[in-house]
CSV table of C-alpha atoms in Angstrom, one decimal:
chain,number,residue,atom,x,y,z
A,1144,GLU,CA,100.1,76.8,116.4
A,1145,ALA,CA,98.1,79.5,114.5
A,1146,GLY,CA,99.9,82.8,114.0
A,1147,VAL,CA,98.6,86.3,114.4
A,1148,ALA,CA,95.7,87.0,112.1
A,1149,GLN,CA,94.8,90.3,110.6
A,1150,SER,CA,92.0,91.6,108.3
A,1151,PRO,CA,91.5,93.0,105.9
A,1152,ARG,CA,94.8,92.5,104.1
A,1153,TYR,CA,94.3,95.5,101.8
A,1154,LYS,CA,92.1,98.6,102.1
A,1155,ILE,CA,91.8,101.6,99.8
A,1156,ILE,CA,89.8,104.6,101.1
A,1157,GLU,CA,89.5,108.3,100.3
A,1158,LYS,CA,90.8,110.9,102.7
A,1159,ARG,CA,88.4,111.9,105.5
A,1160,GLN,CA,86.8,108.4,105.4
A,1161,SER,CA,87.0,106.0,108.3
A,1162,VAL,CA,88.6,102.6,108.4
A,1163,ALA,CA,89.0,99.8,110.9
A,1164,PHE,CA,91.5,97.0,111.2
A,1165,TRP,CA,91.1,93.8,113.1
A,1166,CYS,CA,93.7,91.6,114.8
A,1167,ASN,CA,93.5,88.2,116.5
A,1168,PRO,CA,96.7,87.4,118.5
A,1169,ILE,CA,98.2,84.0,119.2
A,1170,SER,CA,96.0,82.2,121.7
A,1171,GLY,CA,97.1,82.9,125.2
A,1172,HIS,CA,99.3,85.9,124.4
A,1173,ALA,CA,98.7,88.6,127.0
A,1174,THR,CA,100.4,91.5,125.2
A,1175,LEU,CA,99.2,92.9,121.9
A,1176,TYR,CA,100.9,95.6,119.8
A,1177,TRP,CA,99.9,97.8,116.8
A,1178,TYR,CA,102.6,99.2,114.6
A,1179,GLN,CA,102.6,101.5,111.6
A,1180,GLN,CA,105.1,100.9,108.9
A,1181,ILE,CA,105.4,103.6,106.3
A,1182,LEU,CA,106.9,102.6,103.0
A,1183,GLY,CA,110.7,102.6,103.2
A,1184,GLN,CA,110.8,102.8,107.0
A,1185,GLY,CA,110.9,100.4,109.9
A,1186,PRO,CA,107.7,99.7,112.0
A,1187,LYS,CA,106.8,102.3,114.6
A,1188,LEU,CA,104.8,101.3,117.7
A,1189,LEU,CA,101.4,103.0,118.0
A,1190,ILE,CA,99.9,101.3,121.0
A,1191,GLN,CA,100.6,98.4,123.3
A,1192,PHE,CA,98.0,96.4,125.4
A,1193,GLN,CA,98.5,94.0,128.2
A,1194,ASN,CA,95.3,92.0,128.4
A,1195,ASN,CA,92.6,94.7,128.0
A,1196,GLY,CA,94.6,97.6,129.4
A,1197,VAL,CA,96.8,100.1,127.6
A,1198,VAL,CA,100.4,100.0,128.5
A,1199,ASP,CA,101.8,102.6,126.1
A,1200,ASP,CA,100.0,104.8,123.6
A,1201,SER,CA,102.5,107.6,123.6
A,1202,GLN,CA,102.9,107.5,119.8
A,1203,LEU,CA,99.3,107.1,118.9
A,1204,PRO,CA,97.8,110.2,117.1
A,1205,LYS,CA,94.8,110.3,119.4
A,1206,ASP,CA,93.0,113.0,117.5
A,1207,ARG,CA,92.2,110.5,114.8
A,1208,PHE,CA,93.4,107.0,115.9
A,1209,SER,CA,91.8,104.8,118.5
A,1210,ALA,CA,92.2,101.2,119.5
A,1211,GLU,CA,90.6,98.8,121.8
A,1212,ARG,CA,91.0,95.3,123.2
A,1213,LEU,CA,87.8,95.0,125.2
A,1214,LYS,CA,87.9,91.3,126.1
A,1215,GLY,CA,91.7,91.0,126.3
A,1216,VAL,CA,91.8,88.9,123.1
A,1217,ASP,CA,91.3,90.4,119.7
A,1218,SER,CA,91.7,94.1,119.0
A,1219,THR,CA,90.6,96.8,116.5
A,1220,LEU,CA,92.5,99.9,115.4
A,1221,LYS,CA,90.4,102.7,113.9
A,1222,ILE,CA,91.3,105.8,111.9
A,1223,GLN,CA,88.7,108.6,111.7
A,1224,PRO,CA,89.1,110.6,109.6
A,1225,ALA,CA,92.0,109.3,107.5
A,1226,LYS,CA,94.7,111.5,106.0
A,1227,LEU,CA,96.9,110.9,103.0
A,1228,GLU,CA,99.9,110.4,105.3
A,1229,ASP,CA,98.2,107.4,107.0
A,1230,SER,CA,98.9,105.3,104.0
A,1231,ALA,CA,101.1,102.5,105.4
A,1232,VAL,CA,101.1,98.9,106.5
A,1233,TYR,CA,99.5,98.4,109.9
A,1234,LEU,CA,101.1,95.5,111.7
A,1235,CYS,CA,99.7,93.6,114.7
A,1236,ALA,CA,102.0,91.6,117.0
A,1237,SER,CA,101.6,89.6,120.2
A,1238,SER,CA,103.8,88.2,122.9
A,1239,LEU,CA,103.2,85.7,125.7
A,1240,GLY,CA,104.1,87.7,128.8
A,1241,ALA,CA,103.9,91.2,130.1
A,1242,PRO,CA,106.0,93.9,128.4
A,1243,GLY,CA,109.6,94.1,129.6
A,1244,GLN,CA,109.7,90.3,130.4
A,1245,GLY,CA,111.8,89.6,127.3
A,1246,GLU,CA,109.1,87.9,125.3
A,1247,THR,CA,109.5,87.5,121.6
A,1248,GLN,CA,106.9,89.4,119.5
A,1249,TYR,CA,105.2,87.5,116.8
A,1250,PHE,CA,103.8,89.5,113.9
A,1251,GLY,CA,100.8,89.2,111.6
A,1252,PRO,CA,100.9,89.7,107.8
A,1253,GLY,CA,99.7,93.3,108.1
A,1254,THR,CA,97.0,95.4,106.6
A,1255,ARG,CA,98.1,97.6,103.7
A,1256,LEU,CA,96.2,100.9,103.7
A,1257,LEU,CA,96.1,103.3,100.8
A,1258,VAL,CA,94.5,106.7,101.3
A,1259,LEU,CA,93.6,108.6,98.1
B,1113,ALA,CA,116.6,107.0,124.6
B,1114,GLN,CA,117.5,104.3,122.1
B,1115,SER,CA,118.1,104.2,118.4
B,1116,VAL,CA,119.1,101.8,115.6
B,1117,THR,CA,121.0,102.7,112.4
B,1118,GLN,CA,121.2,100.2,109.6
B,1119,LEU,CA,124.1,101.4,107.5
B,1120,ASP,CA,122.9,100.1,104.1
B,1121,SER,CA,119.4,100.6,102.7
B,1122,HIS,CA,120.1,98.1,99.9
B,1123,VAL,CA,122.6,95.2,99.6
B,1124,SER,CA,123.0,93.2,96.4
B,1125,VAL,CA,124.8,89.8,96.5
B,1126,SER,CA,125.3,86.9,94.2
B,1127,GLU,CA,123.9,83.5,95.1
B,1128,GLY,CA,126.4,81.5,97.1
B,1129,THR,CA,128.4,84.5,98.3
B,1130,PRO,CA,128.5,85.9,101.9
B,1131,VAL,CA,126.0,88.4,103.1
B,1132,LEU,CA,126.8,91.2,105.6
B,1133,LEU,CA,124.1,93.5,107.0
B,1134,ARG,CA,125.4,96.2,109.3
B,1135,CYS,CA,123.6,97.6,112.3
B,1136,ASN,CA,124.7,100.1,115.0
B,1137,TYR,CA,122.6,100.9,118.0
B,1138,SER,CA,122.5,103.2,120.9
B,1139,SER,CA,120.7,102.5,124.2
B,1140,SER,CA,120.7,103.9,127.7
B,1141,TYR,CA,120.1,100.4,129.1
B,1142,SER,CA,121.8,97.1,128.6
B,1143,PRO,CA,120.1,96.2,125.3
B,1144,SER,CA,118.4,93.2,123.9
B,1145,LEU,CA,118.9,93.1,120.1
B,1146,PHE,CA,117.1,91.3,117.4
B,1147,TRP,CA,117.1,90.8,113.7
B,1148,TYR,CA,113.8,90.3,111.9
B,1149,VAL,CA,113.2,89.4,108.2
B,1150,GLN,CA,110.2,90.5,106.2
B,1151,HIS,CA,109.4,88.8,102.9
B,1152,PRO,CA,107.0,90.5,100.5
B,1153,ASN,CA,103.4,90.3,101.7
B,1154,LYS,CA,104.4,88.3,104.8
B,1155,GLY,CA,104.7,89.1,108.5
B,1156,LEU,CA,108.0,89.9,110.2
B,1157,GLN,CA,109.8,86.8,111.3
B,1158,LEU,CA,112.4,86.6,114.0
B,1159,LEU,CA,115.8,85.5,112.8
B,1160,LEU,CA,117.7,85.7,116.0
B,1161,LYS,CA,118.0,87.6,119.3
B,1162,TYR,CA,120.8,88.7,121.7
B,1163,THR,CA,119.8,89.0,125.4
B,1164,SER,CA,123.2,89.3,127.2
B,1165,ALA,CA,124.3,85.7,126.9
B,1166,ALA,CA,126.8,84.6,124.3
B,1167,THR,CA,127.9,87.5,122.0
B,1168,LEU,CA,127.8,85.3,118.9
B,1169,VAL,CA,124.2,84.4,118.2
B,1170,LYS,CA,123.0,81.8,115.8
B,1171,GLY,CA,119.6,82.1,114.2
B,1172,ILE,CA,117.5,80.4,111.6
B,1173,ASN,CA,118.3,79.7,108.0
B,1174,GLY,CA,122.1,79.9,108.6
B,1175,PHE,CA,122.2,83.5,109.8
B,1176,GLU,CA,124.3,84.7,112.7
B,1177,ALA,CA,125.1,88.0,114.4
B,1178,GLU,CA,127.8,89.2,116.7
B,1179,PHE,CA,127.2,91.6,119.5
B,1180,LYS,CA,130.2,94.0,120.0
B,1181,LYS,CA,129.6,96.3,122.9
B,1182,SER,CA,132.8,98.4,122.2
B,1183,GLU,CA,131.6,99.1,118.7
B,1184,THR,CA,127.9,99.3,119.6
B,1185,SER,CA,127.3,97.0,116.6
B,1186,PHE,CA,125.2,93.9,115.9
B,1187,HIS,CA,126.0,93.0,112.3
B,1188,LEU,CA,124.1,90.1,110.6
B,1189,THR,CA,126.0,87.6,108.4
B,1190,LYS,CA,125.4,84.5,106.4
B,1191,PRO,CA,128.2,82.6,104.7
B,1192,SER,CA,126.4,81.7,101.5
B,1193,ALA,CA,123.3,83.6,100.2
B,1194,HIS,CA,120.3,81.7,98.8
B,1195,MET,CA,117.7,83.1,96.4
B,1196,SER,CA,115.1,82.7,99.2
B,1197,ASP,CA,117.1,85.2,101.3
B,1198,ALA,CA,115.9,88.1,99.2
B,1199,ALA,CA,113.8,90.1,101.6
B,1200,GLU,CA,114.0,93.2,103.9
B,1201,TYR,CA,115.9,92.8,107.2
B,1202,PHE,CA,115.3,94.9,110.3
B,1203,CYS,CA,117.7,95.4,113.2
B,1204,VAL,CA,115.7,96.0,116.4
B,1205,VAL,CA,116.7,97.2,119.9
B,1206,ARG,CA,114.6,96.6,123.0
B,1207,ALA,CA,115.1,98.5,126.2
B,1208,GLY,CA,112.4,98.2,128.9
B,1209,ASN,CA,109.1,97.8,127.2
B,1210,LYS,CA,110.0,99.4,123.9
B,1211,LEU,CA,111.1,98.0,120.6
B,1212,THR,CA,112.8,100.4,118.2
B,1213,PHE,CA,113.3,99.3,114.6
B,1214,GLY,CA,116.0,100.4,112.2
B,1215,GLY,CA,115.1,101.6,108.7
B,1216,GLY,CA,115.6,98.3,107.1
B,1217,THR,CA,118.0,96.8,104.6
B,1218,ARG,CA,116.6,95.4,101.4
B,1219,VAL,CA,118.6,92.4,100.1
B,1220,LEU,CA,118.7,91.4,96.5
B,1221,VAL,CA,120.2,88.0,95.5
B,1222,LYS,CA,121.4,87.6,92.0
B,1223,PRO,CA,121.6,84.2,90.4
């Protein structure tokens, strides 16, 4: 079974530029998550989708971050404009069922972003 | 509200000796608890999970963890460390829809 795919793996941009990350979850997984992992910290949930609907985006900085999952399969996370403090690894995860059903989350390898 | 505290940011062990990674949690709900491992440049991998069944949980690669409600702890152990165990380990609590990660423990294995 193929895992969660993410691209690009690495990205370096200057502050105030825009950047987008892509995630393709495990086939058939209804729920998709984006996390931000700052160096030396555990991952923090940014946004959670079930199919193409947003379940939880309470920790997403909506003034600069946006995410979509238009067809309920793959997803993009965008930052516009980027700040220095956005330097982090952005992790995508997916799970089979709806949130709260106790499904295990499977993580992709992450996109490492450096903002200069 | 829920939170997770990993008591050691770094642990150094010799190959073949036991490993202990400590985790304390707080949760308003009856929690589900997990340990994930993250190798360099790789995704997070689930080691084991506790979901209110047996309090001693066995995971992959010889790891196990014990849920102790009275101590609000979920410590991870392995009897004999291997070089391939060098990685970062995260204790995670789930309540409702939300996963909360601890700060991580980096494990160094010396030959």
